[in-house]
PDB file of C-alpha atoms in Angstrom:
ATOM      1  CA  UNK A   1     104.672  89.301 207.420  1.00 48.00           C
ATOM      2  CA  UNK A   2     104.813  87.808 203.930  1.00 55.00           C
ATOM      3  CA  UNK A   3     103.771  84.361 205.219  1.00 58.00           C
ATOM      4  CA  UNK A   4     100.802  85.804 207.124  1.00 52.00           C
ATOM      5  CA  UNK A   5      99.751  87.888 204.113  1.00 48.00           C
ATOM      6  CA  UNK A   6      99.825  84.902 201.772  1.00 54.00           C
ATOM      7  CA  UNK A   7      98.007  82.602 204.199  1.00 55.00           C
ATOM      8  CA  UNK A   8      95.239  85.118 204.811  1.00 48.00           C
ATOM      9  CA  UNK A   9      94.842  85.606 201.060  1.00 50.00           C
ATOM     10  CA  UNK A  10      94.729  81.848 200.480  1.00 53.00           C
ATOM     11  CA  UNK A  11      91.964  81.344 203.073  1.00 53.00           C
ATOM     12  CA  UNK A  12      89.869  84.326 202.058  1.00 46.00           C
ATOM     13  CA  UNK A  13      86.214  83.369 201.505  1.00 48.00           C
ATOM     14  CA  UNK A  14      85.183  82.912 197.916  1.00 48.00           C
ATOM     15  CA  UNK A  15      82.212  84.835 196.518  1.00 46.00           C
ATOM     16  CA  UNK A  16      79.012  82.780 196.429  1.00 49.00           C
ATOM     17  CA  UNK A  17      78.458  81.036 193.102  1.00 49.00           C
ATOM     18  CA  UNK A  18      75.646  82.177 190.893  1.00 46.00           C
ATOM     19  CA  UNK A  19      72.553  80.038 191.052  1.00 46.00           C
ATOM     20  CA  UNK A  20      71.863  77.692 188.149  1.00 45.00           C
ATOM     21  CA  UNK A  21      68.751  77.717 186.018  1.00 44.00           C
ATOM     22  CA  UNK A  22      66.595  74.756 185.161  1.00 43.00           C
ATOM     23  CA  UNK A  23      64.726  74.230 181.947  1.00 43.00           C
ATOM     24  CA  UNK A  24      61.073  73.514 182.309  1.00 44.00           C
ATOM     25  CA  UNK A  25      58.632  72.596 179.617  1.00 41.00           C
ATOM     26  CA  UNK A  26      54.944  73.399 179.216  1.00 45.00           C
ATOM     27  CA  UNK A  27      55.132  76.434 181.461  1.00 45.00           C
ATOM     28  CA  UNK A  28      52.212  78.766 181.645  1.00 53.00           C
ATOM     29  CA  UNK A  29      52.427  82.362 180.501  1.00 50.00           C
ATOM     30  CA  UNK A  30      52.433  83.713 184.060  1.00 53.00           C
ATOM     31  CA  UNK A  31      55.233  81.373 185.104  1.00 59.00           C
ATOM     32  CA  UNK A  32      57.255  82.409 182.061  1.00 52.00           C
ATOM     33  CA  UNK A  33      56.863  86.080 182.938  1.00 50.00           C
ATOM     34  CA  UNK A  34      57.956  85.441 186.507  1.00 57.00           C
ATOM     35  CA  UNK A  35      60.963  83.475 185.224  1.00 58.00           C
ATOM     36  CA  UNK A  36      61.954  86.344 182.950  1.00 56.00           C
ATOM     37  CA  UNK A  37      61.646  88.724 185.881  1.00 56.00           C
ATOM     38  CA  UNK A  38      63.950  86.542 187.990  1.00 50.00           C
ATOM     39  CA  UNK A  39      66.461  86.381 185.126  1.00 53.00           C
ATOM     40  CA  UNK A  40      66.480  90.155 184.803  1.00 56.00           C
ATOM     41  CA  UNK A  41      66.948  90.521 188.549  1.00 55.00           C
ATOM     42  CA  UNK A  42      69.828  88.030 188.433  1.00 55.00           C
ATOM     43  CA  UNK A  43      71.482  89.948 185.611  1.00 54.00           C
ATOM     44  CA  UNK A  44      71.103  93.193 187.560  1.00 50.00           C
ATOM     45  CA  UNK A  45      72.707  91.663 190.647  1.00 54.00           C
ATOM     46  CA  UNK A  46      75.499  90.200 188.515  1.00 53.00           C
ATOM     47  CA  UNK A  47      76.177  93.586 186.928  1.00 49.00           C
ATOM     48  CA  UNK A  48      76.245  95.251 190.353  1.00 48.00           C
ATOM     49  CA  UNK A  49      78.650  92.587 191.660  1.00 44.00           C
ATOM     50  CA  UNK A  50      80.921  93.033 188.623  1.00 50.00           C
ATOM     51  CA  UNK A  51      80.935  96.788 189.131  1.00 49.00           C
ATOM     52  CA  UNK A  52      81.865  96.367 192.793  1.00 48.00           C
ATOM     53  CA  UNK A  53      84.715  93.995 191.887  1.00 45.00           C
ATOM     54  CA  UNK A  54      86.042  96.421 189.257  1.00 53.00           C
ATOM     55  CA  UNK A  55      85.875  99.293 191.744  1.00 60.00           C
ATOM     56  CA  UNK A  56      87.836  97.243 194.284  1.00 63.00           C
ATOM     57  CA  UNK A  57      90.491  96.365 191.697  1.00 59.00           C
ATOM     58  CA  UNK A  58      90.807 100.013 190.697  1.00 66.00           C
ATOM     59  CA  UNK A  59      91.343 101.002 194.330  1.00 73.00           C
ATOM     60  CA  UNK A  60      94.063  98.358 194.654  1.00 73.00           C
ATOM     61  CA  UNK A  61      95.866  99.785 191.613  1.00 78.00           C
ATOM     62  CA  UNK A  62      96.870 102.924 193.513  1.00 83.00           C
ATOM     63  CA  UNK A  63      99.084 101.188 196.122  1.00 84.00           C
ATOM     64  CA  UNK A  64     100.771  99.296 193.276  1.00 84.00           C
ATOM     65  CA  UNK A  65     101.584 102.510 191.428  1.00 88.00           C
ATOM     66  CA  UNK A  66     102.730 104.164 194.651  1.00 89.00           C
ATOM     67  CA  UNK A  67     105.062 101.272 195.464  1.00 88.00           C
ATOM     68  CA  UNK A  68     106.653 101.303 192.018  1.00 90.00           C
ATOM     69  CA  UNK A  69     106.908 105.110 192.120  1.00 92.00           C
ATOM     70  CA  UNK A  70     108.854 104.885 195.389  1.00 91.00           C
ATOM     71  CA  UNK A  71     111.029 102.187 193.805  1.00 91.00           C
ATOM     72  CA  UNK A  72     111.723 104.416 190.792  1.00 92.00           C
ATOM     73  CA  UNK A  73     112.432 107.438 193.004  1.00 93.00           C
ATOM     74  CA  UNK A  74     115.035 105.532 195.015  1.00 91.00           C
ATOM     75  CA  UNK A  75     116.574 104.325 191.745  1.00 90.00           C
ATOM     76  CA  UNK A  76     116.985 107.977 190.814  1.00 90.00           C
ATOM     77  CA  UNK A  77     118.721 108.684 194.125  1.00 89.00           C
ATOM     78  CA  UNK A  78     121.176 105.881 193.375  1.00 87.00           C
ATOM     79  CA  UNK A  79     121.749 107.282 189.884  1.00 87.00           C
ATOM     80  CA  UNK A  80     122.371 110.823 191.107  1.00 87.00           C
ATOM     81  CA  UNK A  81     124.706 109.638 193.848  1.00 84.00           C
ATOM     82  CA  UNK A  82     126.698 107.490 191.434  1.00 82.00           C
ATOM     83  CA  UNK A  83     126.911 110.349 188.928  1.00 83.00           C
ATOM     84  CA  UNK A  84     128.210 112.722 191.606  1.00 81.00           C
ATOM     85  CA  UNK A  85     130.808 110.179 192.724  1.00 78.00           C
ATOM     86  CA  UNK A  86     131.999 109.748 189.132  1.00 74.00           C
ATOM     87  CA  UNK A  87     132.196 113.473 188.354  1.00 72.00           C
ATOM     88  CA  UNK A  88     135.638 114.998 188.495  1.00 57.00           C
ATOM     89  CA  UNK A  89     137.420 111.628 188.403  1.00 55.00           C
ATOM     90  CA  UNK A  90     139.418 109.872 185.754  1.00 53.00           C
ATOM     91  CA  UNK A  91     137.398 108.071 183.093  1.00 51.00           C
ATOM     92  CA  UNK A  92     138.747 104.635 183.999  1.00 50.00           C
ATOM     93  CA  UNK A  93     138.298 105.068 187.744  1.00 67.00           C
ATOM     94  CA  UNK A  94     136.238 102.743 189.917  1.00 67.00           C
ATOM     95  CA  UNK A  95     133.625 105.470 190.466  1.00 68.00           C
ATOM     96  CA  UNK A  96     133.099 105.860 186.726  1.00 73.00           C
ATOM     97  CA  UNK A  97     132.718 102.135 186.251  1.00 75.00           C
ATOM     98  CA  UNK A  98     130.242 102.000 189.138  1.00 72.00           C
ATOM     99  CA  UNK A  99     128.185 104.783 187.557  1.00 77.00           C
ATOM    100  CA  UNK A 100     128.081 102.970 184.223  1.00 81.00           C
ATOM    101  CA  UNK A 101     127.026  99.741 185.940  1.00 79.00           C
ATOM    102  CA  UNK A 102     124.241 101.479 187.881  1.00 78.00           C
ATOM    103  CA  UNK A 103     123.069 103.329 184.770  1.00 83.00           C
ATOM    104  CA  UNK A 104     122.907 100.192 182.615  1.00 85.00           C
ATOM    105  CA  UNK A 105     121.179  98.175 185.341  1.00 81.00           C
ATOM    106  CA  UNK A 106     118.470 100.799 185.805  1.00 83.00           C
ATOM    107  CA  UNK A 107     117.920 101.356 182.086  1.00 82.00           C
ATOM    108  CA  UNK A 108     117.647  97.639 181.293  1.00 83.00           C
ATOM    109  CA  UNK A 109     114.979  96.888 183.904  1.00 83.00           C
ATOM    110  CA  UNK A 110     112.847 100.020 183.425  1.00 86.00           C
ATOM    111  CA  UNK A 111     111.222  98.850 180.189  1.00 85.00           C
ATOM    112  CA  UNK A 112     109.975  95.483 181.553  1.00 85.00           C
ATOM    113  CA  UNK A 113     108.792  97.180 184.751  1.00 87.00           C
ATOM    114  CA  UNK A 114     106.832  99.794 182.810  1.00 88.00           C
ATOM    115  CA  UNK A 115     105.309  97.072 180.621  1.00 87.00           C
ATOM    116  CA  UNK A 116     104.304  95.033 183.669  1.00 84.00           C
ATOM    117  CA  UNK A 117     102.747  98.088 185.335  1.00 87.00           C
ATOM    118  CA  UNK A 118     100.794  98.952 182.185  1.00 87.00           C
ATOM    119  CA  UNK A 119      99.369  95.469 181.671  1.00 85.00           C
ATOM    120  CA  UNK A 120      98.467  95.202 185.362  1.00 84.00           C
ATOM    121  CA  UNK A 121      96.686  98.561 185.337  1.00 85.00           C
ATOM    122  CA  UNK A 122      94.747  97.632 182.204  1.00 84.00           C
ATOM    123  CA  UNK A 123      93.608  94.420 183.886  1.00 81.00           C
ATOM    124  CA  UNK A 124      91.988  96.480 186.666  1.00 80.00           C
ATOM    125  CA  UNK A 125      89.549  98.112 184.198  1.00 79.00           C
ATOM    126  CA  UNK A 126      91.053 101.546 184.780  1.00 83.00           C
ATOM    127  CA  UNK A 127      90.336 104.022 181.967  1.00 86.00           C
ATOM    128  CA  UNK A 128      93.134 104.422 179.447  1.00 87.00           C
ATOM    129  CA  UNK A 129      93.682 108.050 180.461  1.00 89.00           C
ATOM    130  CA  UNK A 130      94.077 107.027 184.105  1.00 89.00           C
ATOM    131  CA  UNK A 131      96.547 104.278 183.129  1.00 89.00           C
ATOM    132  CA  UNK A 132      98.617 106.818 181.200  1.00 91.00           C
ATOM    133  CA  UNK A 133      98.609 109.099 184.237  1.00 92.00           C
ATOM    134  CA  UNK A 134      99.869 106.295 186.474  1.00 91.00           C
ATOM    135  CA  UNK A 135     102.568 105.396 183.938  1.00 92.00           C
ATOM    136  CA  UNK A 136     103.637 109.043 183.605  1.00 93.00           C
ATOM    137  CA  UNK A 137     104.043 109.325 187.377  1.00 94.00           C
ATOM    138  CA  UNK A 138     106.141 106.156 187.470  1.00 93.00           C
ATOM    139  CA  UNK A 139     108.278 107.215 184.486  1.00 92.00           C
ATOM    140  CA  UNK A 140     109.011 110.690 185.865  1.00 94.00           C
ATOM    141  CA  UNK A 141     110.199 109.540 189.288  1.00 94.00           C
ATOM    142  CA  UNK A 142     113.687 108.350 188.289  1.00 92.00           C
ATOM    143  CA  UNK A 143     114.829 111.411 186.268  1.00 92.00           C
ATOM    144  CA  UNK A 144     113.361 113.816 188.840  1.00 94.00           C
ATOM    145  CA  UNK A 145     115.059 111.988 191.721  1.00 93.00           C
ATOM    146  CA  UNK A 146     118.339 111.822 189.777  1.00 91.00           C
ATOM    147  CA  UNK A 147     118.507 115.583 189.260  1.00 93.00           C
ATOM    148  CA  UNK A 148     117.258 116.329 192.768  1.00 93.00           C
ATOM    149  CA  UNK A 149     119.672 113.989 194.548  1.00 90.00           C
ATOM    150  CA  UNK A 150     122.614 115.193 192.448  1.00 89.00           C
ATOM    151  CA  UNK A 151     121.830 118.826 193.284  1.00 90.00           C
ATOM    152  CA  UNK A 152     121.256 118.182 196.994  1.00 88.00           C
ATOM    153  CA  UNK A 153     124.362 116.025 197.470  1.00 85.00           C
ATOM    154  CA  UNK A 154     126.501 118.504 195.525  1.00 85.00           C
ATOM    155  CA  UNK A 155     125.143 121.385 197.624  1.00 84.00           C
ATOM    156  CA  UNK A 156     125.742 119.721 200.989  1.00 82.00           C
ATOM    157  CA  UNK A 157     129.115 118.379 199.858  1.00 73.00           C
ATOM    158  CA  UNK A 158     128.250 114.747 200.440  1.00 61.00           C
ATOM    159  CA  UNK A 159     130.242 113.618 197.445  1.00 59.00           C
ATOM    160  CA  UNK A 160     127.770 110.823 196.806  1.00 56.00           C
ATOM    161  CA  UNK A 161     130.012 108.240 198.395  1.00 61.00           C
ATOM    162  CA  UNK A 162     128.143 105.186 199.630  1.00 68.00           C
ATOM    163  CA  UNK A 163     124.662 106.547 198.987  1.00 74.00           C
ATOM    164  CA  UNK A 164     124.184 104.537 195.797  1.00 75.00           C
ATOM    165  CA  UNK A 165     124.670 101.251 197.662  1.00 78.00           C
ATOM    166  CA  UNK A 166     122.098 102.118 200.329  1.00 82.00           C
ATOM    167  CA  UNK A 167     119.672 103.407 197.701  1.00 83.00           C
ATOM    168  CA  UNK A 168     119.970 100.262 195.597  1.00 81.00           C
ATOM    169  CA  UNK A 169     119.335  98.072 198.641  1.00 82.00           C
ATOM    170  CA  UNK A 170     116.225 100.071 199.521  1.00 85.00           C
ATOM    171  CA  UNK A 171     115.122  99.992 195.882  1.00 84.00           C
ATOM    172  CA  UNK A 172     115.417  96.212 195.782  1.00 83.00           C
ATOM    173  CA  UNK A 173     113.384  95.920 198.968  1.00 83.00           C
ATOM    174  CA  UNK A 174     110.551  98.085 197.656  1.00 84.00           C
ATOM    175  CA  UNK A 175     110.438  96.156 194.390  1.00 82.00           C
ATOM    176  CA  UNK A 176     110.356  92.854 196.275  1.00 79.00           C
ATOM    177  CA  UNK A 177     107.454  94.099 198.402  1.00 79.00           C
ATOM    178  CA  UNK A 178     105.513  95.197 195.329  1.00 81.00           C
ATOM    179  CA  UNK A 179     106.114  91.885 193.560  1.00 76.00           C
ATOM    180  CA  UNK A 180     105.287  89.629 196.515  1.00 73.00           C
ATOM    181  CA  UNK A 181     102.587  91.541 198.416  1.00 70.00           C
ATOM    182  CA  UNK A 182     100.908  94.257 196.347  1.00 69.00           C
ATOM    183  CA  UNK A 183     100.794  92.685 192.883  1.00 67.00           C
ATOM    184  CA  UNK A 184      99.254  89.332 193.948  1.00 66.00           C
ATOM    185  CA  UNK A 185      96.264  91.189 195.407  1.00 60.00           C
ATOM    186  CA  UNK A 186      95.412  92.223 191.854  1.00 61.00           C
ATOM    187  CA  UNK A 187      95.695  88.666 190.549  1.00 57.00           C
ATOM    188  CA  UNK A 188      92.842  87.125 192.586  1.00 52.00           C
ATOM    189  CA  UNK A 189      95.160  85.392 195.017  1.00 44.00           C
ATOM    190  CA  UNK A 190      92.196  83.565 196.623  1.00 44.00           C
ATOM    191  CA  UNK A 191      91.947  81.435 193.467  1.00 50.00           C
ATOM    192  CA  UNK A 192      95.307  79.845 194.262  1.00 49.00           C
ATOM    193  CA  UNK A 193      94.395  78.308 197.592  1.00 51.00           C
ATOM    194  CA  UNK A 194      95.226  74.818 198.790  1.00 55.00           C
ATOM    195  CA  UNK A 195      98.394  73.033 197.771  1.00 62.00           C
ATOM    196  CA  UNK A 196      99.071  75.361 194.834  1.00 61.00           C
ATOM    197  CA  UNK A 197      99.146  78.455 197.049  1.00 63.00           C
ATOM    198  CA  UNK A 198     101.363  76.814 199.670  1.00 74.00           C
ATOM    199  CA  UNK A 199     103.730  75.516 197.002  1.00 78.00           C
ATOM    200  CA  UNK A 200     104.062  78.972 195.486  1.00 71.00           C
ATOM    201  CA  UNK A 201     104.707  80.478 198.919  1.00 73.00           C
ATOM    202  CA  UNK A 202     107.482  77.952 199.623  1.00 81.00           C
ATOM    203  CA  UNK A 203     109.116  78.611 196.248  1.00 79.00           C
ATOM    204  CA  UNK A 204     108.934  82.357 196.881  1.00 74.00           C
ATOM    205  CA  UNK A 205     110.544  82.045 200.316  1.00 80.00           C
ATOM    206  CA  UNK A 206     113.247  79.784 198.886  1.00 82.00           C
ATOM    207  CA  UNK A 207     114.015  82.387 196.230  1.00 78.00           C
ATOM    208  CA  UNK A 208     114.248  85.104 198.871  1.00 75.00           C
ATOM    209  CA  UNK A 209     116.608  83.050 201.048  1.00 81.00           C
ATOM    210  CA  UNK A 210     118.869  81.757 198.242  1.00 83.00           C
ATOM    211  CA  UNK A 211     120.997  84.924 197.734  1.00 76.00           C
ATOM    212  CA  UNK A 212     121.552  85.222 201.483  1.00 76.00           C
ATOM    213  CA  UNK A 213     122.600  81.580 201.774  1.00 81.00           C
ATOM    214  CA  UNK A 214     125.022  81.986 198.872  1.00 79.00           C
ATOM    215  CA  UNK A 215     126.720  84.952 200.539  1.00 75.00           C
ATOM    216  CA  UNK A 216     126.942  83.076 203.851  1.00 78.00           C
ATOM    217  CA  UNK A 217     128.196  79.750 202.500  1.00 80.00           C
ATOM    218  CA  UNK A 218     130.708  81.095 199.975  1.00 72.00           C
ATOM    219  CA  UNK A 219     133.824  82.538 201.664  1.00 64.00           C
ATOM    220  CA  UNK A 220     134.893  86.063 200.836  1.00 58.00           C
ATOM    221  CA  UNK A 221     137.607  86.396 198.273  1.00 50.00           C
ATOM    222  CA  UNK A 222     136.793  82.996 196.750  1.00 49.00           C
ATOM    223  CA  UNK A 223     138.471  82.647 193.364  1.00 48.00           C
ATOM    224  CA  UNK A 224     137.766  80.046 190.704  1.00 46.00           C
TER     225      UNK A 224
END
């Protein structure tokens, strides 16, 4: 799916270039007026095209925010599950250490993710108020999901065991999808066609496959 998406983006048709203008000397007054009329018409068409492009970019910003909001919500589920597993146990237990590790991992990567979302939204010509609304939705997902998952798992007596691992896997998958599929659509992916686009695709696929190959090639329980 990723390969097809990237190839279709790389071969998307480019918008037609704007026509050039030639300088002519000794033009008559009527010709000059007609030339000015053509220039005004060209500027009007250019403004309309720019407005259409901005509108398209603004529409593409919503799937990006939705994807990161889902990612943040699943992070909150992992946090709530880890907190429930650590509650009622000794401070130096494995559950407590797992909760601290999950908490630190989520806190450290939230700031860069929020910064990346903000700069991407601003590049789509969204109004500042709309960008703040998108950022507020993204920022609220993790704490809301943390409290909600903790309450639900405590009520049903799930104990939180194992849920944080599944949630973190799903969270990583959603973030990978946003980074490799949704975000490039906002970066004019058709401008990276040819060898540059194929090279980037190969590097991306190699990065995706590297962790899996490491886990397959290295035996379990390997000690240095």
